[in-house]
């Protein structure tokens, strides 16, 4: 199964993607996680991406499309995959089409801007890709990852002024993808709920799993 998660930053794509990934035994590919890792290790791509990612802007299409092309040919993607954070622009979706990749389902998690701002202030992340929230989805001890035990951190781009610009970018650049995939008949929408497990129930139902 090939699934794309759409939604504003902080809508819960990563959290739901992780759950579905475990259930279906297919990998989640998060361009955001790949970019943050590259920035941290200082690769050439990371150095190119840094100024965009840290200011909340989108990394240029050619860079992100390159990342996806490299990742999707790996053997673990053969039985399907979940894309979290890609595509984010119409040209990126067109690039996926050009690669001969047609998603089975594109699931958009809908959350209002006000709620997004509230959620981002409580988000805590681990470098392994796991994501928590101080109120809605805390880790067991509140400070370390339940999966790998590493210390949780606050993403730089979750600062309130950066969140505002990320939301603007989402509405102008990414939201048009809903029409793009609706026209192909693959779009499904789920209302993001306060509790993670409630959103998960709706997500699994929508995916028919
Ligand atoms: P995320 O973790 O998905 O919120 O991504 C963090 C940041 O990485 C974004 O704010 C962008 O700067 C960059 N990024 C991730 N995915 C993409 C993409 N598909 N297109 C452009 N930039 C991206």
Short mmCIF file of C-alpha atoms and ligand atoms in Angstrom, two decimals:
data_model
loop_
_atom_site.label_atom_id
_atom_site.label_comp_id
_atom_site.label_asym_id
_atom_site.label_seq_id
_atom_site.Cartn_x
_atom_site.Cartn_y
_atom_site.Cartn_z
CA UNK A 1 0.00 0.00 0.00
CA UNK A 2 1.26 3.47 -0.88
CA UNK A 3 -0.12 6.14 1.42
CA UNK A 4 0.45 9.88 1.52
CA UNK A 5 -0.32 11.89 4.64
CA UNK A 6 -1.26 15.50 3.98
CA UNK A 7 -1.98 18.18 6.54
CA UNK A 8 -0.68 21.35 8.13
CA UNK A 9 2.54 21.19 10.14
CA UNK A 10 1.59 19.80 13.54
CA UNK A 11 -1.66 18.22 12.35
CA UNK A 12 -0.42 14.82 13.50
CA UNK A 13 0.78 13.32 10.23
CA UNK A 14 3.99 11.96 11.72
CA UNK A 15 2.27 10.42 14.72
CA UNK A 16 -0.41 8.71 12.62
CA UNK A 17 2.13 7.66 10.00
CA UNK A 18 4.19 5.89 12.68
CA UNK A 19 1.15 3.97 13.92
CA UNK A 20 0.02 2.93 10.43
CA UNK A 21 3.60 2.05 9.53
CA UNK A 22 3.83 -0.40 12.44
CA UNK A 23 0.44 -1.89 11.69
CA UNK A 24 1.14 -2.47 7.99
CA UNK A 25 4.85 -3.24 8.30
CA UNK A 26 5.84 -0.64 5.73
CA UNK A 27 8.29 2.23 6.26
CA UNK A 28 7.39 5.86 6.84
CA UNK A 29 9.43 8.24 4.78
CA UNK A 30 9.54 11.71 6.29
CA UNK A 31 11.40 14.26 4.19
CA UNK A 32 11.47 16.55 7.25
CA UNK A 33 13.30 13.90 9.32
CA UNK A 34 15.76 13.19 6.48
CA UNK A 35 16.46 16.92 6.10
CA UNK A 36 16.94 17.48 9.85
CA UNK A 37 19.38 14.54 9.97
CA UNK A 38 21.31 15.94 7.01
CA UNK A 39 21.50 19.37 8.66
CA UNK A 40 22.75 17.79 11.88
CA UNK A 41 25.46 15.74 10.20
CA UNK A 42 26.39 18.63 7.91
CA UNK A 43 26.08 16.87 4.54
CA UNK A 44 26.06 18.93 1.34
CA UNK A 45 22.28 18.56 1.06
CA UNK A 46 21.91 19.54 4.71
CA UNK A 47 23.91 22.70 4.17
CA UNK A 48 21.73 23.62 1.18
CA UNK A 49 18.52 22.93 3.08
CA UNK A 50 19.40 24.58 6.39
CA UNK A 51 18.42 28.19 5.69
CA UNK A 52 15.03 27.15 4.34
CA UNK A 53 14.13 24.59 6.98
CA UNK A 54 15.13 26.73 9.95
CA UNK A 55 13.12 29.72 8.75
CA UNK A 56 10.04 27.61 8.06
CA UNK A 57 10.28 27.91 4.26
CA UNK A 58 10.08 24.99 1.89
CA UNK A 59 13.32 23.46 0.67
CA UNK A 60 13.51 23.78 -3.16
CA UNK A 61 11.60 21.12 -5.09
CA UNK A 62 14.66 19.70 -6.90
CA UNK A 63 16.43 19.00 -3.59
CA UNK A 64 13.43 17.27 -2.02
CA UNK A 65 12.56 15.33 -5.16
CA UNK A 66 16.18 14.10 -5.23
CA UNK A 67 15.84 12.89 -1.62
CA UNK A 68 12.64 10.99 -2.42
CA UNK A 69 14.03 9.41 -5.59
CA UNK A 70 17.00 8.06 -3.66
CA UNK A 71 14.87 6.79 -0.78
CA UNK A 72 12.07 5.07 -2.72
CA UNK A 73 14.41 2.75 -4.61
CA UNK A 74 15.58 1.13 -1.37
CA UNK A 75 14.41 -2.48 -0.91
CA UNK A 76 12.24 -1.76 2.16
CA UNK A 77 9.89 0.29 -0.04
CA UNK A 78 9.04 -2.63 -2.32
CA UNK A 79 5.84 -3.61 -0.49
CA UNK A 80 4.66 -0.07 0.00
CA UNK A 81 5.43 3.00 2.07
CA UNK A 82 3.95 6.00 3.79
CA UNK A 83 4.99 9.48 2.77
CA UNK A 84 4.90 12.02 5.60
CA UNK A 85 5.59 15.58 4.45
CA UNK A 86 6.00 14.80 0.74
CA UNK A 87 4.69 15.99 -1.65
CA UNK A 88 4.21 19.54 -0.40
CA UNK A 89 3.85 21.33 -3.75
CA UNK A 90 2.12 20.50 -7.02
CA UNK A 91 5.47 20.09 -8.87
CA UNK A 92 6.52 17.54 -6.21
CA UNK A 93 3.27 15.60 -6.78
CA UNK A 94 3.89 15.74 -10.52
CA UNK A 95 7.41 14.40 -9.97
CA UNK A 96 5.94 11.43 -8.09
CA UNK A 97 3.56 10.79 -10.99
CA UNK A 98 6.49 10.99 -13.40
CA UNK A 99 8.27 8.32 -11.33
CA UNK A 100 5.26 6.05 -11.99
CA UNK A 101 4.20 6.13 -8.35
CA UNK A 102 0.46 6.38 -7.81
CA UNK A 103 -0.63 6.53 -4.16
CA UNK A 104 -3.55 4.30 -3.16
CA UNK A 105 -4.78 6.78 -0.57
CA UNK A 106 -3.97 10.41 0.17
CA UNK A 107 -5.16 11.13 3.68
CA UNK A 108 -5.50 14.72 4.77
CA UNK A 109 -5.63 15.36 8.51
CA UNK A 110 -7.65 18.53 9.03
CA UNK A 111 -6.89 20.79 12.00
CA UNK A 112 -7.70 24.51 12.35
CA UNK A 113 -4.86 27.06 12.42
CA UNK A 114 -5.65 28.07 16.02
CA UNK A 115 -5.35 24.49 17.20
CA UNK A 116 -2.12 24.05 15.24
CA UNK A 117 -0.50 26.99 17.02
CA UNK A 118 -1.61 25.57 20.38
CA UNK A 119 -0.29 22.12 19.51
CA UNK A 120 3.09 23.26 18.24
CA UNK A 121 3.94 24.91 21.53
CA UNK A 122 3.74 21.51 23.24
CA UNK A 123 5.44 19.39 20.62
CA UNK A 124 8.54 17.47 21.70
CA UNK A 125 10.52 15.34 19.28
CA UNK A 126 13.18 12.66 19.29
CA UNK A 127 15.93 12.33 16.70
CA UNK A 128 14.63 8.80 15.95
CA UNK A 129 11.56 10.44 14.40
CA UNK A 130 9.11 9.87 17.28
CA UNK A 131 6.94 12.81 18.23
CA UNK A 132 5.16 13.64 21.50
CA UNK A 133 3.03 16.39 23.00
CA UNK A 134 3.32 17.65 26.56
CA UNK A 135 -0.48 17.50 27.01
CA UNK A 136 -1.99 15.25 24.38
CA UNK A 137 0.64 12.58 23.87
CA UNK A 138 3.36 12.79 26.55
CA UNK A 139 6.22 10.30 26.68
CA UNK A 140 6.27 8.12 29.81
CA UNK A 141 8.65 10.34 31.79
CA UNK A 142 7.95 13.53 29.84
CA UNK A 143 11.61 14.05 28.93
CA UNK A 144 12.85 10.96 27.07
CA UNK A 145 11.70 8.95 24.06
CA UNK A 146 9.64 5.84 24.90
CA UNK A 147 11.14 4.07 21.89
CA UNK A 148 14.87 4.74 22.12
CA UNK A 149 15.37 6.53 25.45
CA UNK A 150 17.06 9.62 23.95
CA UNK A 151 16.30 13.06 25.34
CA UNK A 152 13.36 14.87 23.71
CA UNK A 153 13.89 18.31 22.21
CA UNK A 154 11.85 21.23 20.85
CA UNK A 155 12.17 21.77 17.12
CA UNK A 156 13.63 25.17 16.22
CA UNK A 157 10.95 25.66 13.61
CA UNK A 158 8.20 25.20 16.23
CA UNK A 159 8.87 28.74 17.53
CA UNK A 160 5.55 30.70 17.30
CA UNK A 161 6.71 33.20 14.62
CA UNK A 162 8.07 30.38 12.46
CA UNK A 163 4.86 28.35 12.91
CA UNK A 164 2.85 31.28 11.52
CA UNK A 165 4.92 31.41 8.36
CA UNK A 166 4.84 27.59 8.00
CA UNK A 167 1.04 27.74 8.15
CA UNK A 168 0.96 30.41 5.44
CA UNK A 169 3.22 28.25 3.30
CA UNK A 170 0.97 25.27 3.92
CA UNK A 171 -2.15 27.13 2.77
CA UNK A 172 -0.58 28.59 -0.37
CA UNK A 173 1.73 25.78 -1.51
CA UNK A 174 0.46 22.49 -0.05
CA UNK A 175 -3.29 22.79 0.34
CA UNK A 176 -3.81 22.87 -3.47
CA UNK A 177 -2.70 19.22 -3.40
CA UNK A 178 -6.09 18.33 -1.93
CA UNK A 179 -7.73 19.34 -5.23
CA UNK A 180 -4.95 17.61 -7.15
CA UNK A 181 -5.62 14.27 -5.48
CA UNK A 182 -9.40 14.76 -5.21
CA UNK A 183 -9.41 14.97 -9.02
CA UNK A 184 -7.62 11.60 -9.10
CA UNK A 185 -10.17 10.12 -6.68
CA UNK A 186 -7.61 9.20 -3.99
CA UNK A 187 -8.21 11.95 -1.42
CA UNK A 188 -9.71 11.16 1.97
CA UNK A 189 -10.07 13.65 4.82
CA UNK A 190 -10.04 13.00 8.54
CA UNK A 191 -10.85 15.57 11.22
CA UNK A 192 -7.88 15.67 13.62
CA UNK A 193 -9.10 14.97 17.17
CA UNK A 194 -7.81 16.15 20.51
CA UNK A 195 -6.74 12.64 21.53
CA UNK A 196 -4.24 10.78 19.35
CA UNK A 197 -6.14 7.50 19.66
CA UNK A 198 -9.35 9.13 18.39
CA UNK A 199 -7.57 10.42 15.28
CA UNK A 200 -6.00 6.98 14.86
CA UNK A 201 -9.43 5.30 14.92
CA UNK A 202 -10.66 7.64 12.16
CA UNK A 203 -7.42 7.20 10.20
CA UNK A 204 -7.55 3.39 10.27
CA UNK A 205 -11.22 3.44 9.29
CA UNK A 206 -10.48 5.76 6.37
CA UNK A 207 -7.65 3.53 5.22
CA UNK A 208 -9.86 0.45 5.59
CA UNK A 209 -7.34 -1.34 7.85
P1 LIG B 1 8.41 18.59 8.57
O1 LIG B 1 9.14 17.81 9.60
O2 LIG B 1 7.67 17.71 7.59
O3 LIG B 1 7.53 19.66 9.15
O4 LIG B 1 9.53 19.34 7.69
C1 LIG B 1 10.43 20.27 8.28
C2 LIG B 1 10.97 21.21 7.22
O5 LIG B 1 11.70 20.46 6.23
C3 LIG B 1 9.93 21.99 6.46
O6 LIG B 1 9.51 23.16 7.12
C4 LIG B 1 10.69 22.30 5.17
O7 LIG B 1 11.61 23.35 5.35
C5 LIG B 1 11.46 21.02 4.94
N1 LIG B 1 10.68 20.05 4.14
C6 LIG B 1 10.24 18.81 4.52
N2 LIG B 1 9.56 18.21 3.55
C7 LIG B 1 9.57 19.07 2.50
C8 LIG B 1 9.04 19.03 1.18
N3 LIG B 1 8.33 17.98 0.75
N4 LIG B 1 9.24 20.12 0.38
C9 LIG B 1 9.96 21.18 0.80
N5 LIG B 1 10.48 21.28 2.02
C10 LIG B 1 10.29 20.24 2.87
#
